[in-house]
Amino acid sequence: MRWNLPNILTVLRLLAAPGVAVMFLYFHRPLADWFALLLFVTASLTDWIDGKLARAWNQETKIGTMLDPIADKAMVVIALMVIVGYSSMSPWLVLPATVILFREVFVSGLREYLGDTAGTLKVTKLAKWKTTAQMVAIATLFAQGVFEHYLGMSAFGMDEALFERIMAGEVPDELGLGWRYRGMIWSGHAGLVLLWIAAALTLITGGDYFRKALPFLKEDR
C-alpha cells in the first residue's frame, strides 16, 4: 500500500468508524454524544478532503479507491446502529435506517459477486450526494442527543407542571431550558427529514447499481 496523505486519511476514517461506537462504551452521555459527533464530523470531512487531494496531487491508487467506499459504509452503518440503539426505536427512524443498511449490504454483495467486473458499479455523482446526505443526517441526529441530554440534566428533579410553565413563558427560564428544548426538537426533525432524503437516494442509487449489474447476472444457456 502506498502511504500517501489521501490514503492515510482514508485509513484513519476507516478506523474512526468503530470509534464512534466506542465513545458510548467509555463515556457517559452527553459526553459520549459530543465525542461521537466530533469524531463523526471530522472523519466525514476527510471523505471530501482525501478525494480532493488524491485528484489534485495525482495520487489516486487502487487501494485508496477500494478503501474509500468501505470507510464511508463503515461510518454510516456503525453510526446508524448506535443512533437506533440509543433511540426510542421510533419507526420514523428505524425504517429509513433499515433501507440504508439493506442497500449497503446488497450493493456490497453485488460487488463481491461481480468480482473483476465490479468496475461497472462505479460510484456516481448521485451516490456521492447520497453519502453526503447520510452523513449530514447522522451528524444532526447526534446533535439531537447532545441537546436532549443537556435538557434532561438541566430539568432533573423538576416537576412536569413547572417545566410546562417555563416552556409556556409563564416562569422565567433561568436554566436555558427553552433553547435546549428547541435545539432538541429542531435537530431531531431536521435529522429525520435528512435521513428520509438519504434513504430515498439510497433506493435510487441501489436500483441503478442493480440495473447495471443485471447483464452479468443472467444465467448462461
Coordinates of C-alpha atoms in Angstrom, one line a residue:
M1 CA 0.0 0.0 0.0
R2 CA 1.3 3.5 -0.9
W3 CA 1.2 5.6 2.2
N4 CA 0.4 9.0 0.7
L5 CA -1.7 11.5 2.6
P6 CA -5.1 10.7 0.9
N7 CA -4.7 7.0 1.7
I8 CA -3.7 7.8 5.3
L9 CA -6.8 9.9 5.7
T10 CA -8.9 7.1 4.3
V11 CA -7.4 4.6 6.7
L12 CA -8.0 7.0 9.6
R13 CA -11.6 7.4 8.6
L14 CA -12.0 3.6 8.5
L15 CA -10.5 3.3 12.0
A16 CA -12.8 6.1 13.2
A17 CA -15.9 4.2 12.3
P18 CA -15.8 1.8 15.3
G19 CA -14.5 4.7 17.4
V20 CA -18.0 6.3 17.2
A21 CA -19.5 3.3 19.0
V22 CA -16.6 3.0 21.4
M23 CA -17.4 6.6 22.7
F24 CA -20.6 5.2 24.2
L25 CA -18.8 2.4 25.9
Y26 CA -16.2 4.6 27.8
F27 CA -18.1 7.9 28.3
H28 CA -21.4 8.8 29.8
R29 CA -23.9 10.9 27.9
P30 CA -23.9 13.7 26.8
L31 CA -20.1 13.5 26.7
A32 CA -20.4 10.4 24.5
D33 CA -22.7 12.2 22.2
W34 CA -20.3 15.1 21.9
F35 CA -17.3 12.9 21.2
A36 CA -19.2 10.8 18.8
L37 CA -20.4 13.9 17.0
L38 CA -17.0 15.5 16.8
L39 CA -15.3 12.2 15.6
F40 CA -18.0 11.5 13.0
V41 CA -17.9 15.1 11.6
T42 CA -14.1 15.1 11.5
A43 CA -14.0 11.7 9.8
S44 CA -16.7 12.7 7.4
L45 CA -14.7 15.8 6.3
T46 CA -11.8 13.6 5.4
D47 CA -14.0 11.9 2.8
W48 CA -14.1 15.2 0.9
I49 CA -10.5 16.1 1.6
D50 CA -8.8 12.9 0.7
G51 CA -10.6 12.7 -2.7
K52 CA -9.7 16.3 -3.5
L53 CA -6.0 15.8 -2.5
A54 CA -5.8 12.5 -4.5
R55 CA -7.0 14.1 -7.7
A56 CA -5.1 17.4 -7.2
W57 CA -1.8 15.6 -6.4
N58 CA -2.4 12.8 -8.9
Q59 CA -2.2 10.3 -6.0
E60 CA -5.2 8.1 -6.8
T61 CA -4.4 4.5 -6.0
K62 CA -6.2 1.1 -6.3
I63 CA -6.1 0.6 -2.6
G64 CA -7.5 4.1 -2.0
T65 CA -10.3 3.5 -4.5
M66 CA -11.1 0.3 -2.7
L67 CA -10.9 1.5 0.8
D68 CA -12.8 4.9 0.3
P69 CA -16.3 3.4 -0.2
I70 CA -15.7 0.8 2.6
A71 CA -14.7 3.6 5.0
D72 CA -17.9 5.5 4.1
K73 CA -20.1 2.5 4.5
A74 CA -18.5 1.6 7.9
M75 CA -19.0 5.1 9.2
V76 CA -22.7 5.2 8.1
V77 CA -23.6 1.7 9.2
I78 CA -21.9 1.9 12.7
A79 CA -23.3 5.4 13.4
L80 CA -26.8 4.3 12.4
M81 CA -26.5 1.3 14.6
V82 CA -25.6 3.5 17.6
I83 CA -28.3 6.0 16.9
V84 CA -31.0 3.4 16.5
G85 CA -29.8 1.5 19.6
Y86 CA -30.0 4.6 21.8
S87 CA -33.2 5.9 20.3
S88 CA -36.8 5.1 21.3
M89 CA -37.0 2.7 18.3
S90 CA -39.3 5.1 16.5
P91 CA -40.4 3.6 13.2
W92 CA -39.7 7.1 11.6
L93 CA -36.1 6.4 12.4
V94 CA -35.9 2.7 12.1
L95 CA -37.4 2.4 8.6
P96 CA -35.0 4.7 6.7
A97 CA -32.1 3.3 8.7
T98 CA -33.2 -0.2 7.6
V99 CA -33.4 0.9 4.0
I100 CA -29.9 2.4 4.1
L101 CA -28.4 -0.7 5.8
F102 CA -30.1 -3.1 3.4
R103 CA -28.9 -1.2 0.4
E104 CA -25.3 -1.1 1.6
V105 CA -25.3 -4.9 2.2
F106 CA -27.0 -5.5 -1.1
V107 CA -24.6 -3.4 -3.2
S108 CA -21.5 -4.8 -1.3
G109 CA -22.8 -8.3 -2.2
L110 CA -23.2 -7.3 -5.8
R111 CA -19.7 -6.0 -6.0
E112 CA -18.3 -9.2 -4.4
Y113 CA -20.2 -11.4 -6.8
L114 CA -19.2 -9.4 -9.9
G115 CA -15.5 -9.7 -8.9
D116 CA -13.4 -8.3 -11.7
T117 CA -16.4 -6.8 -13.4
A118 CA -17.3 -4.8 -10.3
G119 CA -15.8 -1.8 -12.1
T120 CA -19.2 -1.5 -13.8
L121 CA -20.6 -0.3 -10.5
K122 CA -18.5 2.9 -10.3
V123 CA -19.5 5.5 -7.7
T124 CA -21.8 8.0 -9.4
K125 CA -22.4 11.7 -8.5
L126 CA -25.8 10.8 -7.1
A127 CA -24.2 8.2 -4.9
K128 CA -21.8 10.8 -3.6
W129 CA -24.8 13.1 -2.8
K130 CA -26.4 10.1 -1.1
T131 CA -23.3 9.6 1.1
T132 CA -23.3 13.3 1.9
A133 CA -27.0 13.3 2.9
Q134 CA -26.4 10.3 5.1
M135 CA -23.5 11.9 6.9
V136 CA -25.2 15.2 7.4
A137 CA -28.4 13.4 8.7
I138 CA -26.4 11.3 11.1
A139 CA -24.4 14.3 12.4
T140 CA -27.7 16.2 13.0
L141 CA -29.1 13.2 14.9
F142 CA -26.0 13.0 17.1
A143 CA -26.6 16.8 17.8
Q144 CA -30.1 16.0 18.9
G145 CA -28.7 13.6 21.5
V146 CA -26.5 16.4 22.9
F147 CA -29.4 18.8 23.2
E148 CA -31.6 16.1 24.7
H149 CA -29.3 15.1 27.5
Y150 CA -28.3 18.7 28.4
L151 CA -32.1 19.4 28.6
G152 CA -32.5 16.4 30.8
M153 CA -29.6 17.4 33.1
S154 CA -31.0 20.9 33.4
A155 CA -34.5 19.8 34.2
F156 CA -33.5 16.9 36.5
G157 CA -35.8 16.9 39.6
M158 CA -38.2 19.4 38.1
D159 CA -41.9 18.5 38.1
E160 CA -43.7 18.4 34.8
A161 CA -46.1 21.3 35.6
L162 CA -43.2 23.7 36.3
F163 CA -41.4 22.6 33.1
E164 CA -44.5 23.2 31.0
R165 CA -44.9 26.7 32.7
I166 CA -41.3 27.5 31.8
M167 CA -41.9 26.4 28.2
A168 CA -45.1 28.5 28.1
G169 CA -43.2 31.6 29.3
E170 CA -45.1 31.8 32.5
V171 CA -42.0 31.3 34.6
P172 CA -38.5 32.9 33.9
D173 CA -36.3 30.4 32.1
E174 CA -33.2 30.9 34.2
L175 CA -31.7 27.5 33.3
G176 CA -31.9 27.9 29.5
L177 CA -34.4 25.1 29.1
G178 CA -36.1 26.8 26.1
W179 CA -33.1 26.8 23.7
R180 CA -32.1 23.3 24.7
Y181 CA -35.7 22.1 24.1
R182 CA -35.9 23.9 20.7
G183 CA -32.5 22.6 19.7
M184 CA -33.6 19.0 20.5
I185 CA -36.8 19.4 18.6
W186 CA -35.4 21.1 15.5
S187 CA -32.3 18.9 15.2
G188 CA -34.5 15.8 15.7
H189 CA -36.9 16.8 12.9
A190 CA -34.1 18.0 10.6
G191 CA -32.2 14.8 11.2
L192 CA -35.2 12.6 10.4
V193 CA -36.0 14.6 7.2
L194 CA -32.4 14.4 6.0
L195 CA -32.4 10.6 6.8
W196 CA -35.5 10.0 4.7
I197 CA -34.0 12.0 1.9
A198 CA -30.8 9.9 2.2
A199 CA -32.9 6.7 2.2
A200 CA -34.7 7.8 -1.0
L201 CA -31.3 8.5 -2.7
T202 CA -30.2 5.2 -1.3
L203 CA -33.0 3.3 -3.1
I204 CA -32.5 5.2 -6.3
T205 CA -28.7 4.5 -6.4
G206 CA -29.2 0.9 -5.3
G207 CA -31.7 0.4 -8.2
D208 CA -29.2 2.0 -10.6
Y209 CA -26.4 -0.4 -9.5
F210 CA -28.7 -3.4 -9.8
R211 CA -29.7 -2.3 -13.3
K212 CA -26.1 -2.0 -14.3
A213 CA -25.3 -5.4 -12.8
L214 CA -28.2 -7.3 -14.5
P215 CA -26.3 -8.2 -17.7
F216 CA -23.7 -10.0 -15.6
L217 CA -26.4 -11.9 -13.6
K218 CA -28.0 -13.7 -16.5
E219 CA -27.6 -17.4 -16.5
D220 CA -25.6 -19.0 -19.3
R221 CA -27.8 -21.1 -21.6

